[in-house]
mmCIF file of C-alpha atoms in Angstrom:
data_model
loop_
_atom_site.group_PDB
_atom_site.id
_atom_site.type_symbol
_atom_site.label_atom_id
_atom_site.label_comp_id
_atom_site.label_asym_id
_atom_site.label_seq_id
_atom_site.Cartn_x
_atom_site.Cartn_y
_atom_site.Cartn_z
ATOM 1 C CA MET A 1 -0.042 -0.101 -0.010
ATOM 2 C CA GLU A 2 1.238 3.503 -1.213
ATOM 3 C CA THR A 3 1.518 6.009 1.671
ATOM 4 C CA GLN A 4 -0.576 9.335 0.834
ATOM 5 C CA PRO A 5 0.486 12.664 1.441
ATOM 6 C CA LEU A 6 -1.100 13.737 3.956
ATOM 7 C CA THR A 7 -3.550 16.917 3.323
ATOM 8 C CA SER A 8 -3.559 20.190 4.646
ATOM 9 C CA LYS A 9 -6.432 18.757 7.348
ATOM 10 C CA GLU A 10 -3.874 16.317 8.806
ATOM 11 C CA GLN A 11 -0.726 18.677 8.589
ATOM 12 C CA MET A 12 0.487 18.987 12.231
ATOM 13 C CA PHE A 13 0.555 22.544 13.261
ATOM 14 C CA VAL A 14 1.305 21.764 17.147
ATOM 15 C CA SER A 15 1.453 18.122 19.045
ATOM 16 C CA THR A 16 -0.304 17.394 22.174
ATOM 17 C CA ASP A 17 2.264 17.506 24.324
ATOM 18 C CA VAL A 18 3.574 21.008 22.993
ATOM 19 C CA MET A 19 0.123 22.218 23.736
ATOM 20 C CA LEU A 20 0.088 21.094 27.492
ATOM 21 C CA ARG A 21 3.355 23.176 27.848
ATOM 22 C CA HIS A 22 1.474 25.752 26.273
ATOM 23 C CA TRP A 23 -1.431 26.005 28.361
ATOM 24 C CA GLN A 24 0.355 25.839 31.808
ATOM 25 C CA GLY A 25 2.868 28.175 30.789
ATOM 26 C CA HIS A 26 0.114 30.596 30.522
ATOM 27 C CA ARG A 27 -0.817 29.512 33.996
ATOM 28 C CA ASN A 28 1.896 30.410 35.459
ATOM 29 C CA LEU A 29 2.224 33.428 34.153
ATOM 30 C CA THR A 30 -1.863 34.239 35.376
ATOM 31 C CA ARG A 31 -0.872 33.264 39.028
ATOM 32 C CA ARG A 32 2.243 35.916 38.925
ATOM 33 C CA VAL A 33 -0.519 38.467 37.734
ATOM 34 C CA ILE A 34 -2.424 36.804 40.738
ATOM 35 C CA GLU A 35 0.503 37.176 43.193
ATOM 36 C CA ALA A 36 1.044 41.272 42.313
ATOM 37 C CA PHE A 37 -1.831 42.151 43.460
ATOM 38 C CA PRO A 38 -2.784 43.855 46.562
ATOM 39 C CA GLU A 39 -4.911 41.474 48.425
ATOM 40 C CA ASP A 40 -7.816 44.016 48.600
ATOM 41 C CA LYS A 41 -7.471 45.219 45.517
ATOM 42 C CA LEU A 42 -7.655 41.887 44.375
ATOM 43 C CA PHE A 43 -11.079 41.650 45.229
ATOM 44 C CA SER A 44 -12.405 44.539 44.584
ATOM 45 C CA HIS A 45 -10.477 47.114 41.843
ATOM 46 C CA SER A 46 -12.660 47.503 38.783
ATOM 47 C CA ILE A 47 -12.545 49.910 35.572
ATOM 48 C CA GLY A 48 -15.534 50.580 33.763
ATOM 49 C CA GLY A 49 -17.944 48.523 36.032
ATOM 50 C CA MET A 50 -16.045 45.392 35.203
ATOM 51 C CA ARG A 51 -15.270 42.618 37.767
ATOM 52 C CA PRO A 52 -12.679 42.734 40.063
ATOM 53 C CA PHE A 53 -9.767 40.455 38.827
ATOM 54 C CA ALA A 54 -10.407 37.529 41.495
ATOM 55 C CA HIS A 55 -14.257 36.907 39.682
ATOM 56 C CA MET A 56 -11.844 36.560 37.030
ATOM 57 C CA VAL A 57 -9.460 34.043 38.034
ATOM 58 C CA MET A 58 -12.694 32.211 39.178
ATOM 59 C CA GLU A 59 -13.951 31.712 35.563
ATOM 60 C CA MET A 60 -10.577 30.715 34.522
ATOM 61 C CA ILE A 61 -10.953 28.008 37.403
ATOM 62 C CA ASP A 62 -14.212 26.969 37.145
ATOM 63 C CA ILE A 63 -13.677 26.430 33.140
ATOM 64 C CA ALA A 64 -10.111 24.633 33.666
ATOM 65 C CA GLU A 65 -10.832 22.203 36.186
ATOM 66 C CA PRO A 66 -14.251 20.618 34.698
ATOM 67 C CA GLY A 67 -12.820 21.354 31.788
ATOM 68 C CA VAL A 68 -9.741 18.784 31.577
ATOM 69 C CA LYS A 69 -11.489 16.158 33.100
ATOM 70 C CA SER A 70 -14.408 16.179 30.655
ATOM 71 C CA LEU A 71 -11.507 16.452 27.489
ATOM 72 C CA ALA A 72 -10.378 13.434 28.678
ATOM 73 C CA THR A 73 -13.755 11.495 29.800
ATOM 74 C CA GLY A 74 -16.630 13.518 26.891
ATOM 75 C CA ASN A 75 -18.878 13.764 30.039
ATOM 76 C CA TRP A 76 -19.361 17.888 29.330
ATOM 77 C CA GLU A 77 -21.763 18.644 32.829
ATOM 78 C CA LYS A 78 -24.279 21.569 31.843
ATOM 79 C CA VAL A 79 -23.107 24.558 33.496
ATOM 80 C CA GLU A 80 -25.910 27.309 33.487
ATOM 81 C CA GLU A 81 -23.593 29.963 34.252
ATOM 82 C CA PHE A 82 -21.085 30.292 36.627
ATOM 83 C CA ASP A 83 -21.923 31.320 40.077
ATOM 84 C CA HIS A 84 -18.806 31.733 42.218
ATOM 85 C CA THR A 85 -20.098 33.801 45.271
ATOM 86 C CA LYS A 86 -19.959 30.419 47.165
ATOM 87 C CA THR A 87 -16.885 28.971 46.175
ATOM 88 C CA MET A 88 -14.913 31.645 45.725
ATOM 89 C CA PRO A 89 -11.868 31.792 48.535
ATOM 90 C CA GLN A 90 -11.901 35.191 50.124
ATOM 91 C CA THR A 91 -8.168 35.347 50.675
ATOM 92 C CA LYS A 92 -5.284 35.641 47.680
ATOM 93 C CA GLU A 93 -3.735 32.773 49.464
ATOM 94 C CA GLY A 94 -6.644 31.019 49.107
ATOM 95 C CA LEU A 95 -7.011 31.808 45.687
ATOM 96 C CA LEU A 96 -3.178 30.769 44.586
ATOM 97 C CA GLU A 97 -4.230 27.214 46.623
ATOM 98 C CA ARG A 98 -7.285 26.597 44.591
ATOM 99 C CA TRP A 99 -5.175 27.365 41.447
ATOM 100 C CA ASP A 100 -2.305 25.186 42.292
ATOM 101 C CA LYS A 101 -4.652 22.592 42.745
ATOM 102 C CA VAL A 102 -5.651 22.982 39.372
ATOM 103 C CA THR A 103 -2.619 22.895 38.153
ATOM 104 C CA ALA A 104 -1.690 19.805 39.386
ATOM 105 C CA LEU A 105 -5.185 18.511 38.085
ATOM 106 C CA ILE A 106 -4.294 19.449 34.549
ATOM 107 C CA ASP A 107 -0.472 17.890 34.913
ATOM 108 C CA LYS A 108 -1.974 14.713 35.990
ATOM 109 C CA THR A 109 -4.927 14.315 33.723
ATOM 110 C CA TRP A 110 -3.817 15.395 30.424
ATOM 111 C CA PRO A 111 -1.557 11.973 29.782
ATOM 112 C CA THR A 112 -4.941 10.277 30.442
ATOM 113 C CA ILE A 113 -6.869 12.217 27.147
ATOM 114 C CA ALA A 114 -5.985 10.228 23.992
ATOM 115 C CA PRO A 115 -5.307 12.350 21.459
ATOM 116 C CA GLU A 116 -7.504 11.722 18.966
ATOM 117 C CA ARG A 117 -10.079 13.012 21.293
ATOM 118 C CA PHE A 118 -9.165 16.624 20.221
ATOM 119 C CA GLN A 119 -10.570 15.951 16.626
ATOM 120 C CA LYS A 120 -13.663 15.427 18.184
ATOM 121 C CA VAL A 121 -16.786 17.851 18.085
ATOM 122 C CA GLU A 122 -18.252 17.788 21.317
ATOM 123 C CA ILE A 123 -20.934 19.641 23.180
ATOM 124 C CA ALA A 124 -18.701 21.628 25.401
ATOM 125 C CA PHE A 125 -20.303 22.245 29.334
ATOM 126 C CA GLY A 126 -23.461 21.260 27.850
ATOM 127 C CA GLN A 127 -24.086 24.561 25.421
ATOM 128 C CA TYR A 128 -20.613 25.262 23.131
ATOM 129 C CA GLU A 129 -20.258 22.857 19.899
ATOM 130 C CA ASN A 130 -17.015 22.697 19.134
ATOM 131 C CA ALA A 131 -13.726 20.479 18.027
ATOM 132 C CA ASN A 132 -12.508 19.872 21.121
ATOM 133 C CA TYR A 133 -9.266 21.914 20.444
ATOM 134 C CA ASP A 134 -11.509 24.705 19.719
ATOM 135 C CA THR A 135 -12.479 24.287 23.165
ATOM 136 C CA LEU A 136 -9.194 24.305 24.939
ATOM 137 C CA PHE A 137 -8.211 26.989 22.659
ATOM 138 C CA TYR A 138 -11.244 29.039 24.364
ATOM 139 C CA PHE A 139 -10.093 28.006 27.906
ATOM 140 C CA ILE A 140 -6.668 29.919 26.761
ATOM 141 C CA ASP A 141 -7.326 32.556 25.194
ATOM 142 C CA ASN A 142 -10.104 33.343 27.787
ATOM 143 C CA GLU A 143 -7.358 32.798 30.218
ATOM 144 C CA ILE A 144 -5.055 35.333 28.128
ATOM 145 C CA HIS A 145 -7.972 37.857 27.902
ATOM 146 C CA HIS A 146 -9.107 37.991 31.333
ATOM 147 C CA ARG A 147 -5.274 38.284 32.214
ATOM 148 C CA ALA A 148 -4.620 41.608 30.184
ATOM 149 C CA GLN A 149 -6.864 43.046 31.565
ATOM 150 C CA GLY A 150 -5.787 42.574 34.930
ATOM 151 C CA TYR A 151 -2.990 43.792 33.541
ATOM 152 C CA VAL A 152 -4.437 46.968 33.395
ATOM 153 C CA TYR A 153 -5.854 47.431 36.720
ATOM 154 C CA LEU A 154 -2.269 46.837 37.366
ATOM 155 C CA ARG A 155 -1.116 49.681 35.222
ATOM 156 C CA SER A 156 -4.350 51.648 37.018
ATOM 157 C CA LEU A 157 -2.987 51.095 39.978
ATOM 158 C CA GLY A 158 0.630 51.719 39.212
ATOM 159 C CA ILE A 159 1.985 48.604 39.464
ATOM 160 C CA ALA A 160 3.833 46.954 36.897
ATOM 161 C CA PRO A 161 2.941 43.583 36.454
ATOM 162 C CA PRO A 162 5.180 40.621 35.370
ATOM 163 C CA PHE A 163 6.401 40.540 31.799
ATOM 164 C CA PHE A 164 3.918 38.598 29.634
ATOM 165 C CA TRP A 165 6.485 36.803 27.439
ATOM 166 C CA GLU A 166 7.737 35.288 30.605
ATOM 167 C CA ARG A 167 6.089 31.714 31.054
ATOM 168 C CA MET B 1 7.950 -2.890 7.622
ATOM 169 C CA GLU B 2 5.616 -2.183 10.433
ATOM 170 C CA THR B 3 3.789 0.950 11.439
ATOM 171 C CA GLN B 4 5.320 1.984 14.507
ATOM 172 C CA PRO B 5 2.327 4.059 16.775
ATOM 173 C CA LEU B 6 2.924 7.999 17.279
ATOM 174 C CA THR B 7 4.771 9.149 20.304
ATOM 175 C CA SER B 8 3.451 12.171 22.445
ATOM 176 C CA LYS B 9 5.484 14.568 20.557
ATOM 177 C CA GLU B 10 4.001 13.510 17.129
ATOM 178 C CA GLN B 11 0.204 13.292 18.069
ATOM 179 C CA MET B 12 -1.653 15.864 16.919
ATOM 180 C CA PHE B 13 -3.471 18.720 18.824
ATOM 181 C CA VAL B 14 -4.290 21.007 16.058
ATOM 182 C CA SER B 15 -3.715 21.219 11.981
ATOM 183 C CA THR B 16 -2.223 24.027 10.069
ATOM 184 C CA ASP B 17 -5.431 24.298 8.569
ATOM 185 C CA VAL B 18 -7.179 25.364 11.704
ATOM 186 C CA MET B 19 -4.850 27.382 12.892
ATOM 187 C CA LEU B 20 -5.037 29.852 9.836
ATOM 188 C CA ARG B 21 -8.925 30.128 10.683
ATOM 189 C CA HIS B 22 -7.952 30.473 14.322
ATOM 190 C CA TRP B 23 -5.273 33.481 13.520
ATOM 191 C CA GLN B 24 -7.803 34.998 11.461
ATOM 192 C CA GLY B 25 -10.873 34.514 13.675
ATOM 193 C CA HIS B 26 -8.824 36.088 16.264
ATOM 194 C CA ARG B 27 -7.917 39.073 13.624
ATOM 195 C CA ASN B 28 -11.722 39.541 12.598
ATOM 196 C CA LEU B 29 -12.341 40.485 16.008
ATOM 197 C CA THR B 30 -9.739 42.436 16.422
ATOM 198 C CA ARG B 31 -10.738 44.243 13.674
ATOM 199 C CA ARG B 32 -14.043 44.550 15.094
ATOM 200 C CA VAL B 33 -12.646 46.317 18.234
ATOM 201 C CA ILE B 34 -10.833 49.234 16.024
ATOM 202 C CA GLU B 35 -13.750 49.949 15.001
ATOM 203 C CA ALA B 36 -15.650 50.062 17.867
ATOM 204 C CA PHE B 37 -13.223 53.166 19.285
ATOM 205 C CA PRO B 38 -14.429 56.518 18.524
ATOM 206 C CA GLU B 39 -12.041 58.287 16.139
ATOM 207 C CA ASP B 40 -10.330 60.540 18.701
ATOM 208 C CA LYS B 41 -10.541 57.689 21.425
ATOM 209 C CA LEU B 42 -8.137 55.557 19.570
ATOM 210 C CA PHE B 43 -5.379 57.265 19.077
ATOM 211 C CA SER B 44 -5.384 59.371 22.556
ATOM 212 C CA HIS B 45 -7.092 57.203 25.036
ATOM 213 C CA SER B 46 -5.478 55.307 28.162
ATOM 214 C CA ILE B 47 -5.211 54.058 31.555
ATOM 215 C CA GLY B 48 -2.418 53.835 33.993
ATOM 216 C CA GLY B 49 0.440 55.200 31.326
ATOM 217 C CA MET B 50 -0.209 52.824 28.881
ATOM 218 C CA ARG B 51 -0.419 53.628 25.350
ATOM 219 C CA PRO B 52 -3.657 54.226 23.392
ATOM 220 C CA PHE B 53 -5.242 50.960 21.383
ATOM 221 C CA ALA B 54 -3.916 52.335 17.577
ATOM 222 C CA HIS B 55 -0.499 52.163 19.049
ATOM 223 C CA MET B 56 -1.131 48.360 20.428
ATOM 224 C CA VAL B 57 -2.995 47.961 17.004
ATOM 225 C CA MET B 58 0.505 49.135 14.953
ATOM 226 C CA GLU B 59 2.191 46.595 17.113
ATOM 227 C CA MET B 60 0.009 43.754 15.944
ATOM 228 C CA ILE B 61 0.285 44.594 12.224
ATOM 229 C CA ASP B 62 3.921 45.062 12.298
ATOM 230 C CA ILE B 63 4.494 41.840 14.031
ATOM 231 C CA ALA B 64 2.060 39.892 11.493
ATOM 232 C CA GLU B 65 3.301 41.703 8.299
ATOM 233 C CA PRO B 66 6.699 40.537 8.324
ATOM 234 C CA GLY B 67 5.790 37.455 10.405
ATOM 235 C CA VAL B 68 3.956 35.491 8.190
ATOM 236 C CA LYS B 69 6.411 36.383 5.712
ATOM 237 C CA SER B 70 9.306 35.019 7.680
ATOM 238 C CA LEU B 71 7.279 31.464 8.653
ATOM 239 C CA ALA B 72 7.080 31.423 5.181
ATOM 240 C CA THR B 73 10.734 31.997 4.328
ATOM 241 C CA GLY B 74 12.674 31.671 7.088
ATOM 242 C CA ASN B 75 14.100 34.724 6.425
ATOM 243 C CA TRP B 76 13.698 36.553 9.678
ATOM 244 C CA GLU B 77 14.982 40.548 9.560
ATOM 245 C CA LYS B 78 16.419 41.852 13.272
ATOM 246 C CA VAL B 79 13.720 44.821 14.574
ATOM 247 C CA GLU B 80 15.617 46.657 17.010
ATOM 248 C CA GLU B 81 12.434 48.097 18.272
ATOM 249 C CA PHE B 82 9.171 48.780 16.614
ATOM 250 C CA ASP B 83 8.923 52.173 15.751
ATOM 251 C CA HIS B 84 5.530 53.888 14.435
ATOM 252 C CA THR B 85 5.812 57.461 14.166
ATOM 253 C CA LYS B 86 6.495 57.564 10.505
ATOM 254 C CA THR B 87 4.391 54.643 9.653
ATOM 255 C CA MET B 88 1.407 54.813 11.644
ATOM 256 C CA PRO B 89 -1.685 56.009 9.568
ATOM 257 C CA GLN B 90 -3.522 58.798 11.722
ATOM 258 C CA THR B 91 -7.165 57.839 11.038
ATOM 259 C CA LYS B 92 -9.226 54.617 12.304
ATOM 260 C CA GLU B 93 -10.525 54.327 8.327
ATOM 261 C CA GLY B 94 -6.530 54.270 7.824
ATOM 262 C CA LEU B 95 -5.452 52.339 10.246
ATOM 263 C CA LEU B 96 -8.586 49.644 9.452
ATOM 264 C CA GLU B 97 -7.334 49.796 5.688
ATOM 265 C CA ARG B 98 -3.807 48.992 6.716
ATOM 266 C CA TRP B 99 -5.466 46.042 9.039
ATOM 267 C CA ASP B 100 -6.828 44.427 5.840
ATOM 268 C CA LYS B 101 -4.345 44.476 3.604
ATOM 269 C CA VAL B 102 -2.136 42.390 6.253
ATOM 270 C CA THR B 103 -5.560 40.037 6.056
ATOM 271 C CA ALA B 104 -5.001 39.747 2.827
ATOM 272 C CA LEU B 105 -1.435 38.779 2.861
ATOM 273 C CA ILE B 106 -1.541 36.228 5.332
ATOM 274 C CA ASP B 107 -4.067 34.546 3.376
ATOM 275 C CA LYS B 108 -2.395 35.010 0.393
ATOM 276 C CA THR B 109 0.886 33.901 2.116
ATOM 277 C CA TRP B 110 0.029 30.890 4.573
ATOM 278 C CA PRO B 111 -0.486 28.483 1.517
ATOM 279 C CA THR B 112 3.016 28.888 0.595
ATOM 280 C CA ILE B 113 4.014 27.631 3.867
ATOM 281 C CA ALA B 114 5.216 24.601 4.359
ATOM 282 C CA PRO B 115 3.935 22.258 6.926
ATOM 283 C CA GLU B 116 6.995 20.873 8.548
ATOM 284 C CA ARG B 117 8.258 24.631 8.829
ATOM 285 C CA PHE B 118 6.440 24.893 12.244
ATOM 286 C CA GLN B 119 8.353 22.396 14.037
ATOM 287 C CA LYS B 120 11.515 24.538 12.810
ATOM 288 C CA VAL B 121 13.543 26.416 15.674
ATOM 289 C CA GLU B 122 14.644 29.825 14.307
ATOM 290 C CA ILE B 123 15.397 33.113 15.683
ATOM 291 C CA ALA B 124 12.355 35.418 15.031
ATOM 292 C CA PHE B 125 13.101 39.012 14.349
ATOM 293 C CA GLY B 126 16.536 38.339 14.496
ATOM 294 C CA GLN B 127 16.269 37.945 18.661
ATOM 295 C CA TYR B 128 13.144 35.225 19.653
ATOM 296 C CA GLU B 129 14.568 31.866 19.011
ATOM 297 C CA ASN B 130 11.683 29.381 19.787
ATOM 298 C CA ALA B 131 10.074 27.033 17.259
ATOM 299 C CA ASN B 132 8.107 28.070 14.227
ATOM 300 C CA TYR B 133 4.437 27.323 16.076
ATOM 301 C CA ASP B 134 5.548 29.001 19.513
ATOM 302 C CA THR B 135 6.415 32.327 17.730
ATOM 303 C CA LEU B 136 2.895 31.913 15.625
ATOM 304 C CA PHE B 137 1.142 31.415 19.079
ATOM 305 C CA TYR B 138 2.897 34.471 20.202
ATOM 306 C CA PHE B 139 1.502 36.448 17.568
ATOM 307 C CA ILE B 140 -1.793 35.654 18.322
ATOM 308 C CA ASP B 141 -1.499 35.525 22.215
ATOM 309 C CA ASN B 142 0.251 38.907 21.670
ATOM 310 C CA GLU B 143 -2.816 40.085 19.942
ATOM 311 C CA ILE B 144 -5.740 38.732 22.343
ATOM 312 C CA HIS B 145 -3.609 40.320 25.384
ATOM 313 C CA HIS B 146 -3.402 44.115 23.660
ATOM 314 C CA ARG B 147 -6.908 43.533 22.384
ATOM 315 C CA ALA B 148 -8.178 42.768 25.657
ATOM 316 C CA GLN B 149 -6.763 46.047 27.227
ATOM 317 C CA GLY B 150 -8.642 47.552 24.256
ATOM 318 C CA TYR B 151 -11.560 46.044 25.802
ATOM 319 C CA VAL B 152 -11.133 47.534 29.260
ATOM 320 C CA TYR B 153 -10.249 51.062 27.238
ATOM 321 C CA LEU B 154 -13.985 50.640 25.632
ATOM 322 C CA ARG B 155 -15.605 49.652 28.542
ATOM 323 C CA SER B 156 -13.929 52.450 31.086
ATOM 324 C CA LEU B 157 -15.442 54.949 27.812
ATOM 325 C CA GLY B 158 -18.738 53.427 28.513
ATOM 326 C CA ILE B 159 -18.610 51.578 25.074
ATOM 327 C CA ALA B 160 -19.609 47.739 25.407
ATOM 328 C CA PRO B 161 -17.236 45.859 23.136
ATOM 329 C CA PRO B 162 -18.149 42.864 20.670
ATOM 330 C CA PHE B 163 -18.669 39.789 22.109
ATOM 331 C CA PHE B 164 -15.450 37.799 22.879
ATOM 332 C CA TRP B 165 -16.633 34.605 21.210
ATOM 333 C CA GLU B 166 -17.831 35.874 18.335
ATOM 334 C CA ARG B 167 -15.104 35.587 15.670
#
């Protein structure tokens, strides 16, 4: 049997290995942005009616934690909306602890994701129908997006945020 | 000859085809964020000493335009620093025109990039040594990052930005 040349849909841009490193690199930077906030401002500072950064961080946690499990299993639970009022830690230390638990969960769960699962189309969180690679891109892009808003919050407080390119 | 199972470094997360769509999807959203700015605020509004959004947009252009060409050819020109003072359009319409030219350039150039080039390590812009997939991730992540700062600018002006999930 002759080997067929790959079609452009099959040409790899990036491997699953690299993608884990990419995701965790971003999470590492976000952790340092959390650390850069004075504790009170983390939970209170706002511009233009936007949420305090701690709430954005809880959204990232509430996406990544069930998200990585569902990427592995294909079982997506419906999330009507993210309600952090009861589950959000009330201290910076508590928030960082939650963050670190998710980091460890991702490292532990990732090797159990069969690579072909990323090409499957599923209904993420019971609502968002996409290929799983796009779903994971969304998790990361959403984190970059809200973290960058945290950068503006920090700048508006006169605090220099971590360098964007350090992961 | 038996087929060897792929190692995790060879397992595809995402294809080159999807990556072009992903990049242009983000660029389409950024275009709508540019459009959402009142013309004067685009070139003047600032928070915490940060650059006006038009300057951030010029950075995106100054990365993507030579960047996509270099991804195709492997010829990276050294960029000491991006100086927009002479090249930046002075109107929103002019900026959008520049943006659209780069969009067309990316669509035209992308099919000329041999897929295996993304796995090569090169010194982007004569300074940043990375696998080309990481270099392109950086282009996109940097755009998401600064666009999100544009979101805060818009909110601080009382303007609702486009939905993040619409591409």
